[in-house]
Short mmCIF file of C-alpha atoms in Angstrom, two decimals:
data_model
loop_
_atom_site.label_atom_id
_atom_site.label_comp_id
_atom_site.label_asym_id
_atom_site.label_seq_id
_atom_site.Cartn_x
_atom_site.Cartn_y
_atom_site.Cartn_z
CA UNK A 1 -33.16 -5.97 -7.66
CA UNK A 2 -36.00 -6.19 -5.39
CA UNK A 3 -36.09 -5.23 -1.72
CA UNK A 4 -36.69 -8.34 -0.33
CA UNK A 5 -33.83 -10.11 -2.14
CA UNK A 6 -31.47 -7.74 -0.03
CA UNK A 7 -33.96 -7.80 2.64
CA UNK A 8 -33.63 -12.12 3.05
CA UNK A 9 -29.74 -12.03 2.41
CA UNK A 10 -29.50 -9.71 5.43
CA UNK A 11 -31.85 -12.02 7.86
CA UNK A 12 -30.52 -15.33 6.78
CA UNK A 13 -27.27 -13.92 8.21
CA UNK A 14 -29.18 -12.45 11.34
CA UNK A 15 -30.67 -16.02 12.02
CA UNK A 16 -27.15 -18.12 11.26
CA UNK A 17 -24.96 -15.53 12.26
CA UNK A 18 -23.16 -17.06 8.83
CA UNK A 19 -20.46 -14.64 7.05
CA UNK A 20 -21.40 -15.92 3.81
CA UNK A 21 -24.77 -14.49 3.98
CA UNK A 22 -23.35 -10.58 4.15
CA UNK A 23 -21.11 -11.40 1.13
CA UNK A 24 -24.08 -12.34 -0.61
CA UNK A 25 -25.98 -9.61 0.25
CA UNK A 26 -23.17 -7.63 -0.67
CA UNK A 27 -22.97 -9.04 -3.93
CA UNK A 28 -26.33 -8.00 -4.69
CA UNK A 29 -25.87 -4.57 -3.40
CA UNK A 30 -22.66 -4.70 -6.19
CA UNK A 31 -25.34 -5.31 -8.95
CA UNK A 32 -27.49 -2.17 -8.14
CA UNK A 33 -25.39 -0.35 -10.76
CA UNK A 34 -28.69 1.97 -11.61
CA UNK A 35 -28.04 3.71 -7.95
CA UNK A 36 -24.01 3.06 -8.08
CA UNK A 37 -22.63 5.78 -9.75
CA UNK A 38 -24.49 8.75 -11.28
CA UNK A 39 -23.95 10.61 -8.24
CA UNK A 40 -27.11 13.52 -8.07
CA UNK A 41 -29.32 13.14 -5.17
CA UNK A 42 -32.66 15.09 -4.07
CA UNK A 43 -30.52 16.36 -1.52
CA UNK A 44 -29.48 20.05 -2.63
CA UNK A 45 -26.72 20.62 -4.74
CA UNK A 46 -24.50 17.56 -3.93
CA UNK A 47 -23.75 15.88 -6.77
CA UNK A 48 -20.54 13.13 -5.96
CA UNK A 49 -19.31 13.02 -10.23
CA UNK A 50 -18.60 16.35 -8.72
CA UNK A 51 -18.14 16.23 -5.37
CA UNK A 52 -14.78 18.71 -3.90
CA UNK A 53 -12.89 19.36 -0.69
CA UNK A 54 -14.83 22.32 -0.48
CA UNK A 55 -18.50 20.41 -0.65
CA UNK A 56 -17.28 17.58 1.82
CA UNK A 57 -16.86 20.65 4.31
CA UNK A 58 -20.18 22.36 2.88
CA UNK A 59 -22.58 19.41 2.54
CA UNK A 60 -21.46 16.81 5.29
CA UNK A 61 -19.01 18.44 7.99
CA UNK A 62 -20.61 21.64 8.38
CA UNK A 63 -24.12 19.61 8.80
CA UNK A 64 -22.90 17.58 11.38
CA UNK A 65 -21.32 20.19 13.61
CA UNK A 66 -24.44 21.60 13.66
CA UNK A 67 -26.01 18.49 14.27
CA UNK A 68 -24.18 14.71 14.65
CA UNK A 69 -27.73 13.29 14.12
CA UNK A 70 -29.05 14.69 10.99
CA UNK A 71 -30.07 12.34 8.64
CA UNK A 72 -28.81 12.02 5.12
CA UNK A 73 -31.62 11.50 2.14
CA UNK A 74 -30.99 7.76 1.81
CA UNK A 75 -30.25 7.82 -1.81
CA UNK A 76 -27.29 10.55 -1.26
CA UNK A 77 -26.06 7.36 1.34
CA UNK A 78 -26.80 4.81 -0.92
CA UNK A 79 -24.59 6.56 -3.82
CA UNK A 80 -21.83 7.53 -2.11
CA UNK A 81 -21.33 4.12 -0.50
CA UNK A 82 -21.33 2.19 -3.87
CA UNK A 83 -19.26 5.12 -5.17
CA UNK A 84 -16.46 4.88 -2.47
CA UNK A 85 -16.48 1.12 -2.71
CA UNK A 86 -15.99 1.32 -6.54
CA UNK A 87 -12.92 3.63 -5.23
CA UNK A 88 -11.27 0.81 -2.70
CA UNK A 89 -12.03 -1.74 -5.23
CA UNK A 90 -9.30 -0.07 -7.82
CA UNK A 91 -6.99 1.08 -5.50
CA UNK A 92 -6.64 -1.72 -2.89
CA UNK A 93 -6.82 -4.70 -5.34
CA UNK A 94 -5.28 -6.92 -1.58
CA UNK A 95 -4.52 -6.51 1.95
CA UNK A 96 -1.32 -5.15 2.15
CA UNK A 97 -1.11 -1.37 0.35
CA UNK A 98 2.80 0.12 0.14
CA UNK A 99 1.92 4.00 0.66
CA UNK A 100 4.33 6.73 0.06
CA UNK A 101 4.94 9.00 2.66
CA UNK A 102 5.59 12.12 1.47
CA UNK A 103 9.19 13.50 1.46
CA UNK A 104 8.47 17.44 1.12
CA UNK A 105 8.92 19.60 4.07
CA UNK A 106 5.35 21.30 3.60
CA UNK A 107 3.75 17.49 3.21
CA UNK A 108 2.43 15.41 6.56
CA UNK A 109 0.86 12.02 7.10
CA UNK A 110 -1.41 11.99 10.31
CA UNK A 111 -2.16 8.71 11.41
CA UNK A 112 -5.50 8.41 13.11
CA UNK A 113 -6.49 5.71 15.91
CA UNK A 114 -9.58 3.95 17.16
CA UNK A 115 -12.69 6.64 17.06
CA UNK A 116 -15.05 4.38 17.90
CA UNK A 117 -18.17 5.99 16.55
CA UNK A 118 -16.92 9.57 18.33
CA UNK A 119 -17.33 12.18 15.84
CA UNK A 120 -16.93 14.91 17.84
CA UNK A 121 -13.11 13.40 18.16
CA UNK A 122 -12.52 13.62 14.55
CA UNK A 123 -13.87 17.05 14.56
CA UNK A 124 -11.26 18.45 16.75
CA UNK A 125 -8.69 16.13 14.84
CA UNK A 126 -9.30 18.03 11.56
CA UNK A 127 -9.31 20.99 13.84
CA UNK A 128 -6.10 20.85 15.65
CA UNK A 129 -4.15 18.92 12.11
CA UNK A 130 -6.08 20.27 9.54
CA UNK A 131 -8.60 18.26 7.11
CA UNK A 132 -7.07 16.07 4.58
CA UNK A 133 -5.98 17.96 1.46
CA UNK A 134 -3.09 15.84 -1.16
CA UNK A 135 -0.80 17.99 1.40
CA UNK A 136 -2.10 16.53 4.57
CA UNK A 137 -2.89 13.07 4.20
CA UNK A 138 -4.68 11.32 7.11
CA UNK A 139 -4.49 7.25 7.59
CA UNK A 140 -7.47 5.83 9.94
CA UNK A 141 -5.85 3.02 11.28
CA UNK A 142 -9.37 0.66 11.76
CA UNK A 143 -11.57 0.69 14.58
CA UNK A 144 -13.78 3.91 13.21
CA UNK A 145 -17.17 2.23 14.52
CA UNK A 146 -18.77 0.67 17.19
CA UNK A 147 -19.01 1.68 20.80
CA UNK A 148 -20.00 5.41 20.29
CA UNK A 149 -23.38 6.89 18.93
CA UNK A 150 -21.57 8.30 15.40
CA UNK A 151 -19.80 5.50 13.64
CA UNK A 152 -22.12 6.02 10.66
CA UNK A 153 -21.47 9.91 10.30
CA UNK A 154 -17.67 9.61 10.64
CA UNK A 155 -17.68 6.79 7.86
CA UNK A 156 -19.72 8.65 5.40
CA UNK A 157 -17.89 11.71 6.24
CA UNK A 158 -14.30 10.13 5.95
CA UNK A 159 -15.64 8.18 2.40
CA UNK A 160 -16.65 11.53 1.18
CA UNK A 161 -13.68 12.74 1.42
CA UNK A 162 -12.12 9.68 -0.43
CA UNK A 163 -14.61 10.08 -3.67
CA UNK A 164 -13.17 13.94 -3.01
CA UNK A 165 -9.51 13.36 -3.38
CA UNK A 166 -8.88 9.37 -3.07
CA UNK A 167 -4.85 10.20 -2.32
CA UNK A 168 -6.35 12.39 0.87
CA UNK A 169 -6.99 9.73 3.21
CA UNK A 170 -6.75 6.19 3.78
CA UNK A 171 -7.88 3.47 5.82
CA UNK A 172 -7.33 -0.04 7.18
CA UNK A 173 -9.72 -2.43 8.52
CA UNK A 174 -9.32 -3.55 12.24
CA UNK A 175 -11.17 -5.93 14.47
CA UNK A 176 -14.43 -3.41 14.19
CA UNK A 177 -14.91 -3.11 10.52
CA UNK A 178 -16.24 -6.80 10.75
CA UNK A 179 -19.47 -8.12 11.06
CA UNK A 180 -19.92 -9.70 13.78
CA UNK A 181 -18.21 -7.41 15.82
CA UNK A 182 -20.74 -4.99 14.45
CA UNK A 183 -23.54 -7.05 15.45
CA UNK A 184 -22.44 -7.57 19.45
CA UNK A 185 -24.05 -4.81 21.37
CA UNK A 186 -22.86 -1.68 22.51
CA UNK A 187 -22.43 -2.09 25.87
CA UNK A 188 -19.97 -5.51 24.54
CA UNK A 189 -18.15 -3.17 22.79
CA UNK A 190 -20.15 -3.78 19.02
CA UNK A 191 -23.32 -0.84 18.33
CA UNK A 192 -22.75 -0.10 14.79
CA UNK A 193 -24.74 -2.78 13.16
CA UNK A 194 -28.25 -1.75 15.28
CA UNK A 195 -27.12 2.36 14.89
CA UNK A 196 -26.99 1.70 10.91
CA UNK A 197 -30.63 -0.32 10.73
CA UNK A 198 -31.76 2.85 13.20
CA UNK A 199 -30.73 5.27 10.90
CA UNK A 200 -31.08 3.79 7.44
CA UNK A 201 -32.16 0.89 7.83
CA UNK A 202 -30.90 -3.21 6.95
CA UNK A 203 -29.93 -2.29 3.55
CA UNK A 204 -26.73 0.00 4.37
CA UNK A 205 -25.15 -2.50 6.58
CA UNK A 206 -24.71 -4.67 3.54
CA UNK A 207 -23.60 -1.83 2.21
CA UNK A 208 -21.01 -0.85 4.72
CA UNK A 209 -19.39 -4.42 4.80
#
């Protein structure tokens, strides 16, 4: 579909501040399946058919140690939203999800709060805890953006891991994974709507939602 479709979905809701104009930006993000699923990028060697545990540390934690503000080749983004949202889409078919937690003595859940866009936080939880593995399974209990400078980052990272191993890590959706909230600025507590058209532009806030 052409740019500007996506493009004039986006502003109509800028201009009416109208839900209905993400979902149908969204929708036409859903139709893109050309750049959905096949998962090779320019970027190096990250391919996300393939993608392991080991290449979420490699290609996207490692990076951003080094650096919380290097950018990703915007096709590698584009990708591994549409192939984390094809993910979500199977395994969280409503609102409510009955998860397991797991019984052996070796196996933890680690339930995560509001990180607010601080990915230096996250960090030093997979640090202190451990990363998620099917052994150590981490639920981010909503409120990952807005407010701090690195909302993007930690949701790219944290969706990489889910196209990694989907039963690693889960999340829920709280007052900040909406919209609106997004668009507020940061300083009223919202940020993550103007840090995703810095980075990448309009097109991955669709994308995001």
């Amino acid at each position: 579909l052409a740019q500007k479709e996506v493009a004039a979905a986006i502003e109509s809701y800028l201009k009416k501040n109208a839900p209905q104009a993400v979902r149908a930006a969204q929708s036409l993000f859903r139709k893109r399946k050309s750049t959905i699923l096949q998962g090779a990028s320019d970027e190096g060697s990250v391919n996300l058919s393939t993608l392991t545990l080991r290449g979420v540390h490699k290609h996207f934690a490692e990076r951003w140690k080094k650096d919380p503000n290097d950018l990703l080749d915007q096709a590698l983004v584009n990708n591994l939203l549409a192939k984390a949202y094809e993910i979500v889409l199977k395994e969280v078919p409503c609102a409510v999800v009955n998860y397991q937690i797991p019984k052996e003595e070796d196996n933890r859940l680690i339930i995560v709060g509001d990180t607010h866009g601080q990915l230096e936080d996250v960090f030093w939880m997979f640090y202190k805890y451990g990363a998620p593995t099917p052994k150590n399974v981490f639920i981010f209990n909503g409120d990952i953006c807005d407010r701090g400078p690195n909302g993007v980052e930690i949701w790219l990272l944290l969706l990489a891991y889910k196209i990694a191993c989907p039963e690693c890590i889960f999340f829920n959706r709280g007052n900040h994974e909406d919209p609106l909230m997004n668009e507020r600025s940061q300083e009223c507590g919202g940020g993550f709507a103007r840090e995703c058209r810095t980075k990448y532009g309009q097109d991955i806030l669709a994308q995001f939602h």
